[in-house]
XYZ file of C-alpha atoms in Angstrom:
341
model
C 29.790 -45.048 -33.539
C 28.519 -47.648 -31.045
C 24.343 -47.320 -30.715
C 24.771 -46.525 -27.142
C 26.635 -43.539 -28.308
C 24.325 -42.711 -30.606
C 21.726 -42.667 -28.361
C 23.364 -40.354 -26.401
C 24.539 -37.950 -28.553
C 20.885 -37.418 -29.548
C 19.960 -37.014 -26.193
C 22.796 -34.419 -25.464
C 21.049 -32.880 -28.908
C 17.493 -32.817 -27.664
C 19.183 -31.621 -24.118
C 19.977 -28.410 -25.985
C 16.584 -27.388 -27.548
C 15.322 -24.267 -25.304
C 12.406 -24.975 -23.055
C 9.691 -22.688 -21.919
C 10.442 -21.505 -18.597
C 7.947 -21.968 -15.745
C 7.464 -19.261 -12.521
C 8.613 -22.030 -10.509
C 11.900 -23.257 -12.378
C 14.559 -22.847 -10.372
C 18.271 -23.166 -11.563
C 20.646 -23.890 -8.384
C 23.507 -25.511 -10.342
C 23.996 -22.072 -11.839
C 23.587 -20.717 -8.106
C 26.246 -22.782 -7.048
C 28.492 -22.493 -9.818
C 28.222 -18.226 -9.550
C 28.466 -18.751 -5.619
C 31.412 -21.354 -6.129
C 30.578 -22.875 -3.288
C 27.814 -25.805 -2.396
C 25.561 -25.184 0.872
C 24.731 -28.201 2.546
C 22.204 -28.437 5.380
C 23.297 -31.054 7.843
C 23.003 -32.193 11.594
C 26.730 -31.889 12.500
C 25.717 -33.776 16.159
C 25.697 -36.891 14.771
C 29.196 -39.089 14.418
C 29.284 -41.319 11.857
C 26.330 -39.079 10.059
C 27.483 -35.464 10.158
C 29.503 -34.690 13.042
C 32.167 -31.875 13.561
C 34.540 -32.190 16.031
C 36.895 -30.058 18.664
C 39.275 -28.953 15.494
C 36.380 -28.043 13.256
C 36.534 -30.927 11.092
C 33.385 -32.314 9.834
C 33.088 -36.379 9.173
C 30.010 -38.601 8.306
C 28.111 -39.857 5.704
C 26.028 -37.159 4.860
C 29.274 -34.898 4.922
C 30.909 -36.996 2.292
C 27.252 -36.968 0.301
C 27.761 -33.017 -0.158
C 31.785 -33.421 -0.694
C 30.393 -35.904 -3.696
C 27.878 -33.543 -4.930
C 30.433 -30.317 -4.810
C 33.340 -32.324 -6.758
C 30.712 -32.903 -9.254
C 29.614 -29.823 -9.569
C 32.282 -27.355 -8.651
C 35.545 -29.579 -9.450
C 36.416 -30.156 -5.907
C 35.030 -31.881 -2.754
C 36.031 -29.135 -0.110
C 34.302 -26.691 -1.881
C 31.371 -26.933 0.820
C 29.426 -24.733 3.500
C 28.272 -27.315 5.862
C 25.120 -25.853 7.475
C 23.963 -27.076 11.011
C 20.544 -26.891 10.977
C 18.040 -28.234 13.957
C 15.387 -30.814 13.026
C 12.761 -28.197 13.289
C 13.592 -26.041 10.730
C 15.292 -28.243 8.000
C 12.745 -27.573 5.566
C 12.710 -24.417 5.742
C 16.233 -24.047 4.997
C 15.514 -25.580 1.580
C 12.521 -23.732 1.146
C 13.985 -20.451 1.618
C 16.993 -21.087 -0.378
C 19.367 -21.173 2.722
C 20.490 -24.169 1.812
C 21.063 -26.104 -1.647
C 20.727 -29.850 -0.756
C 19.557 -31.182 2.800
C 21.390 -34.195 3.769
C 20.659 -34.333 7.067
C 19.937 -37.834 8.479
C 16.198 -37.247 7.241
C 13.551 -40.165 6.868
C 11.554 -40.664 3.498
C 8.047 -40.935 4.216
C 4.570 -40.683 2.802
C 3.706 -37.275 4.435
C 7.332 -35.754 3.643
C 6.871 -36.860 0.086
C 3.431 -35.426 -0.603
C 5.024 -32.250 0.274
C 4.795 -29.978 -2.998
C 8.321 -28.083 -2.517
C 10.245 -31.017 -1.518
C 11.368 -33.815 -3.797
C 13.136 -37.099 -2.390
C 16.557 -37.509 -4.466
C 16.986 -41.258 -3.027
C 17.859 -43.418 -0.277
C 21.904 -42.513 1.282
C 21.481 -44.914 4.139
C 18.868 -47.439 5.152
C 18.781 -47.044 9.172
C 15.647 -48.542 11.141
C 14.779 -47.932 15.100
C 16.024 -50.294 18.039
C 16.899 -50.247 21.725
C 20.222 -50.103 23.551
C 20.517 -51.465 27.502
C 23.286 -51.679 29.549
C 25.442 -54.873 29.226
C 25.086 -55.808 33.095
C 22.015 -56.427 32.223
C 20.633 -60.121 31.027
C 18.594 -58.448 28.177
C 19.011 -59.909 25.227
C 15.937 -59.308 22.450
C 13.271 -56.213 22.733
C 10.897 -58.765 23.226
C 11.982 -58.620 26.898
C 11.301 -55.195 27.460
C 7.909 -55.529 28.608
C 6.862 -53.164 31.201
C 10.782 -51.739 31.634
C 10.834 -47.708 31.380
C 12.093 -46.949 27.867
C 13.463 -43.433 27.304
C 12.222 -41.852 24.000
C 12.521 -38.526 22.472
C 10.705 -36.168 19.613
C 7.707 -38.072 17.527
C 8.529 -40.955 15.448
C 10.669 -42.567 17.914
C 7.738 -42.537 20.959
C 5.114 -44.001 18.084
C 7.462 -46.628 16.564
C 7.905 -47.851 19.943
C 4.296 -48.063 20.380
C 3.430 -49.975 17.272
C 6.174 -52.736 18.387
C 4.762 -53.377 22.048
C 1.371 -53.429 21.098
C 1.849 -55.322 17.960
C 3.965 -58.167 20.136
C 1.221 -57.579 22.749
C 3.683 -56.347 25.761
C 3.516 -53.926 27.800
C 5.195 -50.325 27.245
C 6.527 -48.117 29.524
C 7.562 -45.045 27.807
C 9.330 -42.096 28.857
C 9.321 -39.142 26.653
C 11.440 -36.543 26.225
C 11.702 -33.744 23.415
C 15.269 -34.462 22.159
C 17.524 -37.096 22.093
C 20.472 -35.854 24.053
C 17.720 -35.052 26.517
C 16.939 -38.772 26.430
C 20.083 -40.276 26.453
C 21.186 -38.148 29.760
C 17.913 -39.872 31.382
C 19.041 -43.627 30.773
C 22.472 -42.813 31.524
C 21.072 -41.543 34.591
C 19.060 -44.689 35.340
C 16.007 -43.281 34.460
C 15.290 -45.880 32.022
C 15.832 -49.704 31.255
C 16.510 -48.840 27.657
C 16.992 -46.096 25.476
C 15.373 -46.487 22.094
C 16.926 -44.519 18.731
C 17.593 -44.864 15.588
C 20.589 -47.768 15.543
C 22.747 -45.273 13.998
C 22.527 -42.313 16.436
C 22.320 -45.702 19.216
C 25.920 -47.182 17.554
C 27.531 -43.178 17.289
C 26.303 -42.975 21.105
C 27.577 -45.814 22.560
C 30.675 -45.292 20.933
C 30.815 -41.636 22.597
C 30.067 -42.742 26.041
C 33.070 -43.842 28.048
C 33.073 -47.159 28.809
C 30.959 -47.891 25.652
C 31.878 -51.762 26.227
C 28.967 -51.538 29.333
C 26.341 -50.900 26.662
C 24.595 -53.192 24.446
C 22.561 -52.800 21.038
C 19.961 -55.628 20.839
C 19.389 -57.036 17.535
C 15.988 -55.700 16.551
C 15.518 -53.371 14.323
C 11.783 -52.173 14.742
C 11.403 -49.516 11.849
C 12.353 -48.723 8.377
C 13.931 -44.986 8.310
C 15.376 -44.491 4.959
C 17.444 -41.564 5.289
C 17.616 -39.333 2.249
C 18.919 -36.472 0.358
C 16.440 -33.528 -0.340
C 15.776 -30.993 -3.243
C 13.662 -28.376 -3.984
C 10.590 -29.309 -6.203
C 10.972 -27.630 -9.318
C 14.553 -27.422 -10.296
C 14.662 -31.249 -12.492
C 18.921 -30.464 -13.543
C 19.541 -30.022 -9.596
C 17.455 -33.105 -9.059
C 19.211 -35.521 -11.676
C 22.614 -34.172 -10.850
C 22.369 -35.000 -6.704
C 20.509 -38.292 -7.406
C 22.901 -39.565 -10.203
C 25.954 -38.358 -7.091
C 24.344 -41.042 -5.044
C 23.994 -43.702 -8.212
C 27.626 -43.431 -8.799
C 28.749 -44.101 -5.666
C 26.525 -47.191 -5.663
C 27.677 -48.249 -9.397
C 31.267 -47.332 -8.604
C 31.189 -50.230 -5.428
C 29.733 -52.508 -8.315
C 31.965 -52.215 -10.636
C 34.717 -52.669 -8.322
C 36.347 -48.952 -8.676
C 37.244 -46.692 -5.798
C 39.567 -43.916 -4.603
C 42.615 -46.395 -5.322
C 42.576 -47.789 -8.775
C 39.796 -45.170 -10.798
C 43.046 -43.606 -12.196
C 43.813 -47.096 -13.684
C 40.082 -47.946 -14.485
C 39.878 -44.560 -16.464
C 43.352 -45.548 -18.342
C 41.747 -48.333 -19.839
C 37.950 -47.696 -19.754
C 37.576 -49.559 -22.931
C 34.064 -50.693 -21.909
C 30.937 -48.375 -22.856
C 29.631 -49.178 -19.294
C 32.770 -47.920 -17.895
C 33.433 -45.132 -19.990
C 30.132 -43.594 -19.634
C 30.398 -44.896 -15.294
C 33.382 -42.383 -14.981
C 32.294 -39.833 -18.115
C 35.545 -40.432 -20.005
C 34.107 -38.801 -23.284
C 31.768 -35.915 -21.320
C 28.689 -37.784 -22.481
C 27.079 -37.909 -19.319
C 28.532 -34.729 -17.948
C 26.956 -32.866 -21.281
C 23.344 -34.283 -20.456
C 23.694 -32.917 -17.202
C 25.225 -29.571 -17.600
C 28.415 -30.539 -15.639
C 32.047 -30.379 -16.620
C 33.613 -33.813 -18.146
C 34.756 -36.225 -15.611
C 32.379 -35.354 -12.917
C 31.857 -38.558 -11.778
C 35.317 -39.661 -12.436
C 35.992 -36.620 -9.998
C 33.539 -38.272 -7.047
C 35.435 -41.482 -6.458
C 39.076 -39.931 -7.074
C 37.947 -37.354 -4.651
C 35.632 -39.295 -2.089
C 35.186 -42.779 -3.251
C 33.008 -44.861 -3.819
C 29.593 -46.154 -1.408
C 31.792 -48.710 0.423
C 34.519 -46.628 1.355
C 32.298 -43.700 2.701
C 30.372 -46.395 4.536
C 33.223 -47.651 5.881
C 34.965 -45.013 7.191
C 32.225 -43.221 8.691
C 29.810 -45.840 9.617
C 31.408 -49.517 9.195
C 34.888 -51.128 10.078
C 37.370 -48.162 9.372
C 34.904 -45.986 12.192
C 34.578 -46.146 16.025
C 31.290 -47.417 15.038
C 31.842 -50.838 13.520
C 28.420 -50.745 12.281
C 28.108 -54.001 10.010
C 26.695 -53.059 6.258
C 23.579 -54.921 6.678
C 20.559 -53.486 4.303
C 23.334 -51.060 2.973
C 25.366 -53.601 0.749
C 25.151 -54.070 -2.525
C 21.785 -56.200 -3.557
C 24.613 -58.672 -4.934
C 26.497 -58.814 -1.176
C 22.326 -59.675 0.441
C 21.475 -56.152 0.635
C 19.150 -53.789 -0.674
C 21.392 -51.235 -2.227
C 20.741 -50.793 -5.913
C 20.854 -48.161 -8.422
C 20.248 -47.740 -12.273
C 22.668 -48.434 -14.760
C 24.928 -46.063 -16.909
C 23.292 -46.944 -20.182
């Protein structure tokens, strides 16, 4: 047996040895697995993030996140209840067991962290603030934006667009309103110079608006809003199985394996790294509690990170947002995960 192997199979050995349970252990893959069905809090407002449109069909990123997680976990990527939930109370849909997993175009951050019932699973999409004006405009940069009105909505966005002016010493002008529809209707309606956003609600609005050629995104980004997948604190199986979801459709980009050729990769996974990447032998799947092939079963069934990217966010959408942070460290980004070892 190769020593990777070997390593594992203790592992899966040690895996098995009851534990003490706490008050606070939770077990939600056996909730989903009685339920047969994975609940998934999302925006569904957002195209491109989690969007559902005039025939009920749901697209986006964070859509495709809980497809992943459900073929994983239940054998099939449909088997999903997409939640809508407001901003407000996305939480509390976690906390109060409404939901399963929160992917819902949320921002890790220090406060959000420190909170004792939520745990972090890992970064789906690295989006930052900017500023769209209208292309009749000669605007070209933020930094001429000085004392132009500048529609903003809800908390972060307002403050982010403080810290820039006054930390390139111009002068802001900010209108604020408490949502961003709200927001965008005022700088459609001339109310503002510029509307300010995260670029990824800025690209999936522009590309809603007719006309969207008369609208420009200028090229600074002034924020860093890692949007995440959430968990309940307390349940570590639930934890490892969403996060390892996102780290194999980050490895699966890597190692060059998608929706088109894993049938072929798994044929002749002959490679530990490869074997163990798509769970040919159930290794991983036994460490985790999850049927053999679950991984296998996220890029036959969804893909891999580029081609969710793609077709919700990058070339293949009306978006034609360009990967940026969100390639592969290898391609001059900043997307990384573990290895399968």
């Amino acid at each position: 047996m190769h020593p990777l192997s070997r390593r594992l199979a203790a592992l899966v050995l040690l895996s098995a040895l009851p534990l003490a349970p706490t008050p606070a252990q939770a077990d939600t893959l056996e909730d989903v697995k009685a339920r047969g069905v994975l609940r998934c809090a999302v925006n569904g407002t957002i195209p491109g993030l989690s969007f559902k449109d005039a025939q009920d069909h749901w697209s986006g990123i964070d859509v495709d996140f809980c497809r992943a997680v459900a073929a994983a976990v239940l054998g099939r990527a449909d088997k999903v209840e997409l939640v809508p939930t407001p901003s407000g109370s996305r939480f509390d849909a976690l906390r109060q067991g409404k939901a399963d997993l929160l992917a819902r175009n949320t921002s890790w951050t220090l406060s959000r962290d420190l909170d004792p019932e939520l745990t972090f699973v890992g970064v789906l999409h690295h989006d930052g603030q900017g500023f769209m004006v209208r292309r009749d405009t000669s605007t070209l940069s933020a930094r001429e934006l000085s004392k132009k009105p500048v529609c903003a909505a809800g908390i972060s966005g307002p403050q982010n667009a403080r810290t820039y002016f006054t930390r390139n010493r111009m002068e802001l002008d900010l209108k604020e309103f408490p949502d961003t529809p709200t927001a965008t209707k005022a700088y459609l309606a001339g109310t503002c110079y510029a509307l300010t956003a995260d670029l990824s609600q800025l690209y999936a609005m522009r590309a809603e608006l007719a006309g969207e050629d008369a609208h420009r995104i200028l090229p600074e980004m002034i924020s860093k809003e890692p949007l995440a997948p959430v968990v309940r604190t307390g349940d570590g199986r639930w934890f490892d199985i969403v996060r390892w979801t996102l780290f194999t459709l980050i490895n699966a980009e890597e190692a060059g394996i998608d929706s088109g050729n894993v049938d072929t990769a798994r044929a002749r996974a002959h490679a530990d790294d490869i074997q163990l990447l798509l769970d040919v032998d159930g290794q991983t799947g036994k460490l985790l509690g999850l049927d053999r092939g679950w991984s296998y079963r996220i890029i036959d069934q969804v893909g891999n990170y580029a081609e969710v990217f793609e077709r919700n966010l990058g070339a293949g959408s009306p978006l034609k947002i360009e990967r940026g942070a969100n390639a592969l460290w290898r391609d001059g980004g900043v997307l990384y995960a573990p290895p399968v070892r």
